[in-house]
Short mmCIF file of C-alpha atoms in Angstrom, two decimals:
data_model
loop_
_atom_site.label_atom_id
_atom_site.label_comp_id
_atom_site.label_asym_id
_atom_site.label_seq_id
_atom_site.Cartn_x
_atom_site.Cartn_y
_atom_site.Cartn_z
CA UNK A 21 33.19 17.24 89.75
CA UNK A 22 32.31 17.40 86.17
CA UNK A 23 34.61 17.14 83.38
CA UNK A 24 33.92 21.06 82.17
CA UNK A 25 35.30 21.82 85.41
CA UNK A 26 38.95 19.80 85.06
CA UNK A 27 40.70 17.66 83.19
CA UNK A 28 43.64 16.16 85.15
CA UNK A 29 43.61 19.36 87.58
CA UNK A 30 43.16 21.64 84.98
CA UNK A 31 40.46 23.99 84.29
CA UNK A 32 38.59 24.32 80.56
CA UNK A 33 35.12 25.34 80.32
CA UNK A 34 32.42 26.80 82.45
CA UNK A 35 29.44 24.26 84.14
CA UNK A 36 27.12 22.82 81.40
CA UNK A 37 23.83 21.55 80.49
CA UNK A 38 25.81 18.14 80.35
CA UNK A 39 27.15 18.74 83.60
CA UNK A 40 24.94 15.96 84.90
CA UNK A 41 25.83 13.42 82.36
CA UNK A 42 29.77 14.24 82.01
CA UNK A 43 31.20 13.86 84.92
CA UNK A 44 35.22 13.98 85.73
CA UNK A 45 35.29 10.09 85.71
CA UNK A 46 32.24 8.85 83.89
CA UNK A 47 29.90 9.72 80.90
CA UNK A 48 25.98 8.48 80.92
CA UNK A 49 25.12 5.53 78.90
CA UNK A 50 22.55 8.00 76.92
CA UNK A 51 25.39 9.95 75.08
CA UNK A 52 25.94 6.72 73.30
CA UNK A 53 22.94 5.43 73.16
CA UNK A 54 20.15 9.06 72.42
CA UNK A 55 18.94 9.46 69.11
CA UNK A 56 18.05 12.96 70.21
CA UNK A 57 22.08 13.65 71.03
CA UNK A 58 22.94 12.20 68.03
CA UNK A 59 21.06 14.60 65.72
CA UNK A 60 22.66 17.32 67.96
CA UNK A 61 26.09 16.34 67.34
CA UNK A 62 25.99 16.13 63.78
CA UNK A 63 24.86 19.76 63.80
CA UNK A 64 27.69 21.04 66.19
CA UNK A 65 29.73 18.64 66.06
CA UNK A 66 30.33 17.47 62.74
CA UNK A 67 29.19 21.31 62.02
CA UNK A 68 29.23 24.68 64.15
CA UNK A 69 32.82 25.59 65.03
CA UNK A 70 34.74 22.18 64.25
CA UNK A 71 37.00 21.38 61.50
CA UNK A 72 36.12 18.24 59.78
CA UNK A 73 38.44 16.38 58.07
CA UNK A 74 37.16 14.97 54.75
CA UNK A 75 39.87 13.69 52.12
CA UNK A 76 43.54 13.91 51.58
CA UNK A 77 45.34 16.42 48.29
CA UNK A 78 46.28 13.14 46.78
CA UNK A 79 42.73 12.10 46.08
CA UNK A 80 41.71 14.46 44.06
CA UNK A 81 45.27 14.75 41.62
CA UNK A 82 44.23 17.09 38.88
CA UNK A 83 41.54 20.14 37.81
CA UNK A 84 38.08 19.14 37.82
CA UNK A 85 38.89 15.77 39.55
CA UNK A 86 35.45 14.97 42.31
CA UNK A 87 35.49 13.04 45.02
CA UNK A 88 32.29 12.21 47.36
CA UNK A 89 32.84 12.41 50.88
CA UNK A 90 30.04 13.09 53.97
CA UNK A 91 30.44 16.08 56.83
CA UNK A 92 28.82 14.29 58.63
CA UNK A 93 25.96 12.43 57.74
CA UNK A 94 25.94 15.26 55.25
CA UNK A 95 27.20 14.17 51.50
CA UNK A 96 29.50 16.22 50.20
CA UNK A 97 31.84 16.84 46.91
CA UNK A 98 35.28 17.66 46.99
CA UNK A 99 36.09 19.26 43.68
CA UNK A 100 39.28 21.12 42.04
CA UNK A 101 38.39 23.89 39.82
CA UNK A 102 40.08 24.64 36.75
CA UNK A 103 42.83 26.25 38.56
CA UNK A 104 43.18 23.70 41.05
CA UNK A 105 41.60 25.21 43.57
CA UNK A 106 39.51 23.02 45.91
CA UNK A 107 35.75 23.72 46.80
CA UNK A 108 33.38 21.81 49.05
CA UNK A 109 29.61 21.51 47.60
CA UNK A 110 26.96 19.69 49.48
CA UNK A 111 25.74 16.60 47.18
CA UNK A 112 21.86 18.41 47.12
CA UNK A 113 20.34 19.81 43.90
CA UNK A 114 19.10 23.31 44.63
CA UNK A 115 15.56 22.40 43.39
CA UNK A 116 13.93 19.18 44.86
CA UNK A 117 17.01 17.71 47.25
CA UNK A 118 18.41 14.72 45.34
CA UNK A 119 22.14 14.23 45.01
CA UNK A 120 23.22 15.75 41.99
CA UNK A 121 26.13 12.94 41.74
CA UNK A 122 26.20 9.32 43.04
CA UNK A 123 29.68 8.04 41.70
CA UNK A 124 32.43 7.83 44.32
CA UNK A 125 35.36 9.73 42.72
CA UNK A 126 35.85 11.21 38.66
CA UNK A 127 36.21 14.39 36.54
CA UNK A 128 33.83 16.46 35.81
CA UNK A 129 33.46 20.05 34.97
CA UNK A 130 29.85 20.08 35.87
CA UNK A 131 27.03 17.98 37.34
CA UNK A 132 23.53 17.26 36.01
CA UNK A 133 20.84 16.37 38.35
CA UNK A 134 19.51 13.16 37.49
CA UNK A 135 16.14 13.70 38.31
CA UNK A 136 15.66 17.07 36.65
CA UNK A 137 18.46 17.88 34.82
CA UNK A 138 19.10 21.19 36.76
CA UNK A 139 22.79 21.68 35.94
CA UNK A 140 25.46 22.77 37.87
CA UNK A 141 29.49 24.10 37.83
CA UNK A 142 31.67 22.20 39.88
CA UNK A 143 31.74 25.11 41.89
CA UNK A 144 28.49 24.80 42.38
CA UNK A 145 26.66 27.93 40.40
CA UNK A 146 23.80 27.05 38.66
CA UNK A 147 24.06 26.85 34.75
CA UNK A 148 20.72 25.93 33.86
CA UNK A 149 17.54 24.34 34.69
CA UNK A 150 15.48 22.99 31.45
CA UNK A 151 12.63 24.97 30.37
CA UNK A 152 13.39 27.94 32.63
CA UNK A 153 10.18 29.45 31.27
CA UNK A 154 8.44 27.53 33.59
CA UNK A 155 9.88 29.04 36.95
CA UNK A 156 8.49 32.90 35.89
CA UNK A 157 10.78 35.95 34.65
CA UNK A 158 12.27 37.05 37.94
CA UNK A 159 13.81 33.40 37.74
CA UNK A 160 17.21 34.45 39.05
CA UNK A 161 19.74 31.58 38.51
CA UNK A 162 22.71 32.87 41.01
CA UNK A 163 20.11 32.17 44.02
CA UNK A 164 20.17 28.90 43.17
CA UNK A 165 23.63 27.58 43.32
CA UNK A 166 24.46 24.54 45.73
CA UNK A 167 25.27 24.76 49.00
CA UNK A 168 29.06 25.26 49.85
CA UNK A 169 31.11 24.20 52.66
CA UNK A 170 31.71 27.77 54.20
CA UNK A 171 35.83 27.49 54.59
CA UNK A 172 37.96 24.42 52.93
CA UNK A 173 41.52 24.67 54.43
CA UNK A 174 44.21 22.30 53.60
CA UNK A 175 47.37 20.93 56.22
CA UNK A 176 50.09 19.65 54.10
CA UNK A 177 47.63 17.73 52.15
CA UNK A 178 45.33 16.89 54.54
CA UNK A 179 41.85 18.76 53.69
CA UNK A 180 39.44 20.06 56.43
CA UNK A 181 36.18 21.59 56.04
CA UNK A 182 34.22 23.80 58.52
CA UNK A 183 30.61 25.60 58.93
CA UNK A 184 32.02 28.53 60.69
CA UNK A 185 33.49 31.91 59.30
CA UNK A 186 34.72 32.08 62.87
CA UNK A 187 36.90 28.84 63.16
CA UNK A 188 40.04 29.17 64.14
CA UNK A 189 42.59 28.05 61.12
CA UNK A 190 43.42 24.68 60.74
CA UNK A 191 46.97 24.60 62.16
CA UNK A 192 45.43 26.71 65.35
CA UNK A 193 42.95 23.94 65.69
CA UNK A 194 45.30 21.23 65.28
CA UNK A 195 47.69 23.16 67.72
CA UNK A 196 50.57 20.45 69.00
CA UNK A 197 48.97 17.81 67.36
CA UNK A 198 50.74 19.56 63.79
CA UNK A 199 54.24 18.18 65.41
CA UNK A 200 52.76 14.90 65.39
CA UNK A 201 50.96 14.94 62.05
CA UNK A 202 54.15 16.63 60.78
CA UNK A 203 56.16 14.14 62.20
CA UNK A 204 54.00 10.60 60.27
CA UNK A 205 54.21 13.03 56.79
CA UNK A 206 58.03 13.44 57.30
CA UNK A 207 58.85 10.15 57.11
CA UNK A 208 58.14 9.74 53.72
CA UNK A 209 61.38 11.29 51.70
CA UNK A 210 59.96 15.09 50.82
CA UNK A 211 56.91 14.50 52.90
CA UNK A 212 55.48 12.84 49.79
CA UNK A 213 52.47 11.03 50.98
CA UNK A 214 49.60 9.37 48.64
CA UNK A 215 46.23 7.84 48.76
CA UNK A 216 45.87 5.78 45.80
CA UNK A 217 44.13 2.58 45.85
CA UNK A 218 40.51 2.08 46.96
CA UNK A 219 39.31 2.42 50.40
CA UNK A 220 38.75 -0.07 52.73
CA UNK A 221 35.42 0.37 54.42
CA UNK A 222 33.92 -1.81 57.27
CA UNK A 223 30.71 -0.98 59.18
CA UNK A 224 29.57 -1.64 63.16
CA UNK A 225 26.53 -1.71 65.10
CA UNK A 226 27.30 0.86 67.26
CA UNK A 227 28.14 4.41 68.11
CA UNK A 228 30.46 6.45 66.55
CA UNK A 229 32.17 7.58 69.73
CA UNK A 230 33.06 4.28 70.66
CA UNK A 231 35.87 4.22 67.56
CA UNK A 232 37.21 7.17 69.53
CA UNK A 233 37.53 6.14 72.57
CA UNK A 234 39.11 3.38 71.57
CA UNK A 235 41.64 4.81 69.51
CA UNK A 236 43.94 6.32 71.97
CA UNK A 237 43.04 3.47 74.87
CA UNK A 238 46.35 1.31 75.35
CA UNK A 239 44.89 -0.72 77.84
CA UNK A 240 43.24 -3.39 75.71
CA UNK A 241 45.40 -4.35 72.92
CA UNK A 242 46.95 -7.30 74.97
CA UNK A 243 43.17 -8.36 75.67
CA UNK A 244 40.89 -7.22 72.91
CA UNK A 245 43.82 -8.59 70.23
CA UNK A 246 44.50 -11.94 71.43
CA UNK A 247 43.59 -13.67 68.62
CA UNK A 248 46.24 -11.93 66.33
CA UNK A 249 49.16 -12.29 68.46
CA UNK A 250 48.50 -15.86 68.86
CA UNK A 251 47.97 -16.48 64.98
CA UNK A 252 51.69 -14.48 64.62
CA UNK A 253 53.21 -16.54 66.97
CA UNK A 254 52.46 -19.42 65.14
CA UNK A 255 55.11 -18.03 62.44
CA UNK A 256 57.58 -17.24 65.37
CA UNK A 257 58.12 -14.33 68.21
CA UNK A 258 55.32 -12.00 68.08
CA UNK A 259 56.42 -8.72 68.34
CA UNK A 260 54.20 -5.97 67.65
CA UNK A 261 51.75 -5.02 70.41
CA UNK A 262 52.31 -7.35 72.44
CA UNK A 263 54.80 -5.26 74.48
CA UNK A 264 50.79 -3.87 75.78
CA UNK A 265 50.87 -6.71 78.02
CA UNK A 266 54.15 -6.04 79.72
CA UNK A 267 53.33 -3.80 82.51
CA UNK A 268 52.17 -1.11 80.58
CA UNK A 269 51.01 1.31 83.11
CA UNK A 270 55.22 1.96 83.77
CA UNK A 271 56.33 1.24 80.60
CA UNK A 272 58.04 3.32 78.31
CA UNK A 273 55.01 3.83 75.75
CA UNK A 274 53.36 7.36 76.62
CA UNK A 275 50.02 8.77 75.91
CA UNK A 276 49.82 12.63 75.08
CA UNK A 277 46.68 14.63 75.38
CA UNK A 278 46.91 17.41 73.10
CA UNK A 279 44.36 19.45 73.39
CA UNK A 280 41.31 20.06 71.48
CA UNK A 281 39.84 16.67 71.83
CA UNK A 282 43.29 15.67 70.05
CA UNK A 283 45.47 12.96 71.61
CA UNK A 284 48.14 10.50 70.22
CA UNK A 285 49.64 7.32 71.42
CA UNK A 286 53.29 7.09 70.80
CA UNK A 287 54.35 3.25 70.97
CA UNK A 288 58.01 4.27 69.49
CA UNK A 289 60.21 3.57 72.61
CA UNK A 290 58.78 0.17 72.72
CA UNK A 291 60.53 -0.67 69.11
CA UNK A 292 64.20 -1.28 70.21
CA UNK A 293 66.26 -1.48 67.43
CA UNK A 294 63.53 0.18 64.17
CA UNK A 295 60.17 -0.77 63.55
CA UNK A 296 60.93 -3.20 60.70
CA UNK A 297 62.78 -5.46 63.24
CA UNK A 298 59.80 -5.62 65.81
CA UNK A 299 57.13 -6.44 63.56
CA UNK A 300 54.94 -9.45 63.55
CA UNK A 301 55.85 -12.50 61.10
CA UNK A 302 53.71 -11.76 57.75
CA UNK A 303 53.65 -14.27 55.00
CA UNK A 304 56.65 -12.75 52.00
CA UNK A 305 58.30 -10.28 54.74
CA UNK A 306 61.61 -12.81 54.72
CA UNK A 307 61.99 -12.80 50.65
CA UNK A 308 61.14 -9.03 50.65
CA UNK A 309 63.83 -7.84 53.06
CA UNK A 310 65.99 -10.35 51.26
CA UNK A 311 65.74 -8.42 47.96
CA UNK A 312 65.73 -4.86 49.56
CA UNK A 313 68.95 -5.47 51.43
CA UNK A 314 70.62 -6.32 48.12
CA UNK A 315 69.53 -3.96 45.79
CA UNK A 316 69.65 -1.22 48.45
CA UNK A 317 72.09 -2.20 51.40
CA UNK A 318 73.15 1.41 51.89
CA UNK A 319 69.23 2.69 52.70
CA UNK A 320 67.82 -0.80 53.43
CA UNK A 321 67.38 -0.33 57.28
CA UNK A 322 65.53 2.86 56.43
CA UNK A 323 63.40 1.50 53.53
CA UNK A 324 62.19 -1.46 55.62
CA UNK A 325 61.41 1.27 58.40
CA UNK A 326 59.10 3.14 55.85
CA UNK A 327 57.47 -0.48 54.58
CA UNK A 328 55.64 -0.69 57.93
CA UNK A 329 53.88 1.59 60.49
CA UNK A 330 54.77 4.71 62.33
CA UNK A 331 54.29 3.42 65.49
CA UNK A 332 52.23 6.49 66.78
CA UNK A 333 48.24 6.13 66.62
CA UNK A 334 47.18 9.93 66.75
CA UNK A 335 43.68 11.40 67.10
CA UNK A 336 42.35 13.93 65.05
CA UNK A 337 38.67 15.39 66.80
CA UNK A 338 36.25 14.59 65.71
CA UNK A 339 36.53 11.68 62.89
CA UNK A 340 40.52 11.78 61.70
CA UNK A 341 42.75 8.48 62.87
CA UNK A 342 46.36 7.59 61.91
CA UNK A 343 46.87 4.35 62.61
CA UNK A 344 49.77 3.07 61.61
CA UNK A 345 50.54 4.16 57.87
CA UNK A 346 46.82 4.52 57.84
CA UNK A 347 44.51 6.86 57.49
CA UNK A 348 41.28 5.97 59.11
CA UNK A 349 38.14 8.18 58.77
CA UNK A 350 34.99 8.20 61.33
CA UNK A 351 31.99 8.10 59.84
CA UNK A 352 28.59 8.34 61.78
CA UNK A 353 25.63 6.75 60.21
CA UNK A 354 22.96 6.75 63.17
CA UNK A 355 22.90 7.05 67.20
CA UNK A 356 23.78 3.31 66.67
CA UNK A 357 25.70 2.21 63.79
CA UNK A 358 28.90 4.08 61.63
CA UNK A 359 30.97 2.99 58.94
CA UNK A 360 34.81 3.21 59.17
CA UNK A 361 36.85 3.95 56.08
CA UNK A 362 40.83 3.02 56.06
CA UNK A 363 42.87 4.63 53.27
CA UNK A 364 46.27 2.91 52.72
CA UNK A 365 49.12 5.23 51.50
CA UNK A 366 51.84 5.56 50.05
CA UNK A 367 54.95 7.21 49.41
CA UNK A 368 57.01 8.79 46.97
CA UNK A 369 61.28 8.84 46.73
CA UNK A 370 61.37 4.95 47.33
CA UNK A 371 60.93 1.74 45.28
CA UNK A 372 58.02 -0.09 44.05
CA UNK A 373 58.47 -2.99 46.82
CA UNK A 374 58.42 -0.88 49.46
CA UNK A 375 54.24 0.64 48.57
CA UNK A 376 53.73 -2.82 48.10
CA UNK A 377 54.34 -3.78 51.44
CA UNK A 378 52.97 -0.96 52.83
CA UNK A 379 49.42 -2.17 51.17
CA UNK A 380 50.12 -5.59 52.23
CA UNK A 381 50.42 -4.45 55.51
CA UNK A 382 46.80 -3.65 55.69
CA UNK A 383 46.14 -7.96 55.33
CA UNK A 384 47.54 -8.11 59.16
CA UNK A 385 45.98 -4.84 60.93
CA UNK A 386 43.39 -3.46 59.66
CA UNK A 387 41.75 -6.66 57.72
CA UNK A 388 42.79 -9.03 60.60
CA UNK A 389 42.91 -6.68 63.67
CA UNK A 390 39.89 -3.98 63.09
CA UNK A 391 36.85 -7.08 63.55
CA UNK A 392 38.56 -7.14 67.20
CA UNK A 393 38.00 -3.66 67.77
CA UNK A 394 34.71 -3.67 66.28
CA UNK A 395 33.56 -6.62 67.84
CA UNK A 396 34.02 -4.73 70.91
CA UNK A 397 31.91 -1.49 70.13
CA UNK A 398 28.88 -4.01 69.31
CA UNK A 399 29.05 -5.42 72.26
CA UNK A 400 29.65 -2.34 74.04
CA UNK A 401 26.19 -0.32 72.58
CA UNK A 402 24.60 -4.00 73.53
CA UNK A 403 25.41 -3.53 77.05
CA UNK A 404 24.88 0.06 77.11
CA UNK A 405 20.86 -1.24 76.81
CA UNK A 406 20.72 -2.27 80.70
CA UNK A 407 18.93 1.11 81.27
CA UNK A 408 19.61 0.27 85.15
CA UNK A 409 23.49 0.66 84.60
CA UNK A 410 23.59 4.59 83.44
CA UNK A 411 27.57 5.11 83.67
CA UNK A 412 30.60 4.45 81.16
CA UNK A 413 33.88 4.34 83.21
CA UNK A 414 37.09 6.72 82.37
CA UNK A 415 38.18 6.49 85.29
CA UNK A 416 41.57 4.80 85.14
CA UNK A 417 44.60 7.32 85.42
CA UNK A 418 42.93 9.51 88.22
CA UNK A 419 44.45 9.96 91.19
CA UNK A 420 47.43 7.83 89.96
CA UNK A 421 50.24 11.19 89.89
CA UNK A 422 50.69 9.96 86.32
CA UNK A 423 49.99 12.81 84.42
CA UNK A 424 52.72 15.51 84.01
CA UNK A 425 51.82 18.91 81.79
CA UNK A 426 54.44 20.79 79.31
CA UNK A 427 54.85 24.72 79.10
CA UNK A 428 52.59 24.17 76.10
CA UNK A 429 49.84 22.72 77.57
CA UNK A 430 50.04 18.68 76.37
CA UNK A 431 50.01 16.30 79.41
CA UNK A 432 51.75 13.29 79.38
CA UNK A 433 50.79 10.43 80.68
CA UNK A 434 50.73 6.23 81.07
CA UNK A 435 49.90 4.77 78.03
CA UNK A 436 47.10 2.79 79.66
CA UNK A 437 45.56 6.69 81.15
CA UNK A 438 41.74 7.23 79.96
CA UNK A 439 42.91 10.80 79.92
CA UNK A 440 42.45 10.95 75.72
CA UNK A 441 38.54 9.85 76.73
CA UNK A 442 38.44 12.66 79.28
CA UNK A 443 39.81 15.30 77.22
CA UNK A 444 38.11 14.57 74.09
CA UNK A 445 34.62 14.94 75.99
CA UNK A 446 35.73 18.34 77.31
CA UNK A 447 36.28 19.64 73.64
CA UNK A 448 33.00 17.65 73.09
CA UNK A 449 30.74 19.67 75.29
CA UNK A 450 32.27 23.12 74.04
CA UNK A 451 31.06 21.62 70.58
CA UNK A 452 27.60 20.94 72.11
CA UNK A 453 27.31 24.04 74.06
CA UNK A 454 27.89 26.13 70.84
CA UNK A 455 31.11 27.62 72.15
CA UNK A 456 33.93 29.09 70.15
CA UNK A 457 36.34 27.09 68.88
#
């Protein structure tokens, strides 16, 4: 049975010209490993129908504030207007293909190409090329304006960009996963969430796929994260994840596939007593909860809450992560290497110690955590060259009764299920087959 044909029982999409290398319990090695598939996907995948997500409101704070992003493999600029309104131009002068801008982030109401000086709005409508004598009198300078992203839509801050006139909106596409987005914002008082320091970027030798499978897999952190748990426990009881290791599979932690190619890990009912409370031992976390209980004893509880994760690790398709109070973005480079870029945040309605623990945070998972992961996908796309062994497992979960399915759709299911990797590949072929979103 292949996966177009069910998902847990139920039925999504028609027989495929992958039928043969996505089956209901296995994916071929060549998905991963193709250069061929991996030119195809950025086209449909990180184009056609889906919604991309590319930046966050926060990053780009006033009118004609730029930011440079990729679609993609596609570079990209993220500017406001003078009204504030956001626009999405491809980073590709109009006349010979060079980027037009190669800082990371600014203001700027326009953009000269440095190579030759063919100027443009930030817009992107062409204001002039020098000497336009040279290109004839029918030189018409509204056919030459940049590329734009088609439709820019924005969920409570978060800023998606598509190919398609046809998309569905954003909140359609997101679907249920908008209760769990909805629910990460709404922790911060008035949903005030920010990206403001610089992003943390780290880069592995392997396929960008592999970053999403793992994402929603809560059968490895006990395993693949050894090494962190046993440096915490050197400072006392380690806490954090390593409630993985207890029996998982009938644990209270629950896995949610939420359709789309969206899924979301929910680790919450593990944290007995608030999050602050069942965190790992971090060097300053004693004299920090020390000074918030007494200059705020009536919210300290909920302030120390709000200084560390959400506790949910939700997945966006095709490149969007939360991870903690992360936002991690999937970047695909080639068939065989990708970049991945965490933004720290924070929040607004709370005092200055609090952001600073949330970006100290970052010094125990991602800087300490993520090289475990990543590890992992290298050695993963080395294996994946034994040509002789074709499959990738995703298997676990089947035939286990674990999976239960709401009036809405979701199915819930062991936290340890492969069901995220099975569901994400059925939204995955609809991408490849060119179907509507």
């Amino acid at each position: 049975m292949t996966i177009g044909e069910t998902v847990s029982g139920g039925a999504l999409t028609e027989l495929s010209r992958w039928s043969n290398r996505v089956l209901e319990d296995r994916v071929h090695r060549t998905l991963y490993t193709d250069p061929a598939v991996f030119e195809e996907e950025i086209v449909k995948v990180f184009g056609g129908q889906s919604w991309v997500y590319l930046a966050h409101e926060s990053q780009l704070p006033k009118p004609h504030s730029y930011l440079s992003v990729r679609m993609g493999q596609r570079p990209l600029l993220l500017t406001r207007d003078r009204n504030g309104a956001l626009h999405g131009i491809f980073n590709r002068c109009s006349h010979r293909g060079a980027t037009i801008c190669r800082d990371e982030a600014g203001v700027a109401k326009s953009f000269q190409c440095p190579y030759h000086g063919w100027t443009f709005r930030n817009t992107g409508e062409l204001v002039g090329a020098p000497w336009p004598e040279g290109y004839g009198m029918d030189f018409d300078k509204s056919q030459f304006g940049l590329r734009k992203v088609n439709r820019i839509e924005t969920y409570r801050g978060f800023i998606f960009g598509t190919l398609s006139e046809d998309a569905p909106s954003v909140p359609d596409w997101l679907g249920p996963a908008t209760t769990w987005l909805d629910y990460w914002i709404d922790r911060a008082p008035n949903g005030e969430v920010f990206v403001r320091s610089a992003a943390y970027r780290m880069g592995y030798r392997g396929n960008w796929k592999l970053a999403y499978d793992n994402a929603g897999d809560g059968y490895h952190p006990s395993f693949s994260h050894r090494s962190l748990l046993e440096m915490a426990s050197r400072m006392g009881e380690s806490k954090d994840m390593s409630y993985f290791g207890r029996t998982p599979d009938d644990g209270p932690m629950r896995s949610y596939s939420l359709g789309n190619g969206h899924s979301v890990i929910d680790q919450r009912p593990a944290h007995e007593g608030g999050f602050w409370i069942n965190q790992r031992p971090q060097p300053g976390r004693e004299r920090f909860e020390e000074e918030i209980r007494a200059n705020y004893p009536e919210r300290a509880d909920e302030l120390l809450d709000l200084a560390v994760g959400a506790q949910i690790n939700l997945s966006i398709f095709p490149n969007l992560l939360i991870i903690g109070n992360q936002i991690q973005v999937i970047e695909p480079l080639a068939v065989n290497r990708t970049q991945l870029t965490w933004h720290a945040t924070s929040v607004g309605g709370v005092p200055d110690e609090v952001n600073t623990v949330r970006m100290r945070t970052q010094e125990d998972f991602p800087a300490f955590g993520e090289p475990d992961d990543q590890a992992n996908f290298e050695e993963v796309q080395r294996g994946l060259d034994v040509v002789e062994e074709e499959w990738v497992l995703m298997n676990r979960g089947l035939g286990t009764g674990w999976q239960t399915t709401t009036e809405d759709g979701v199915i819930s299911t062991a936290v340890t299920d492969e069901l995220h990797m099975r569901s994400y590949y059925a939204e995955w072929i609809k991408r490849m087959d060119g179907a509507q979103a």
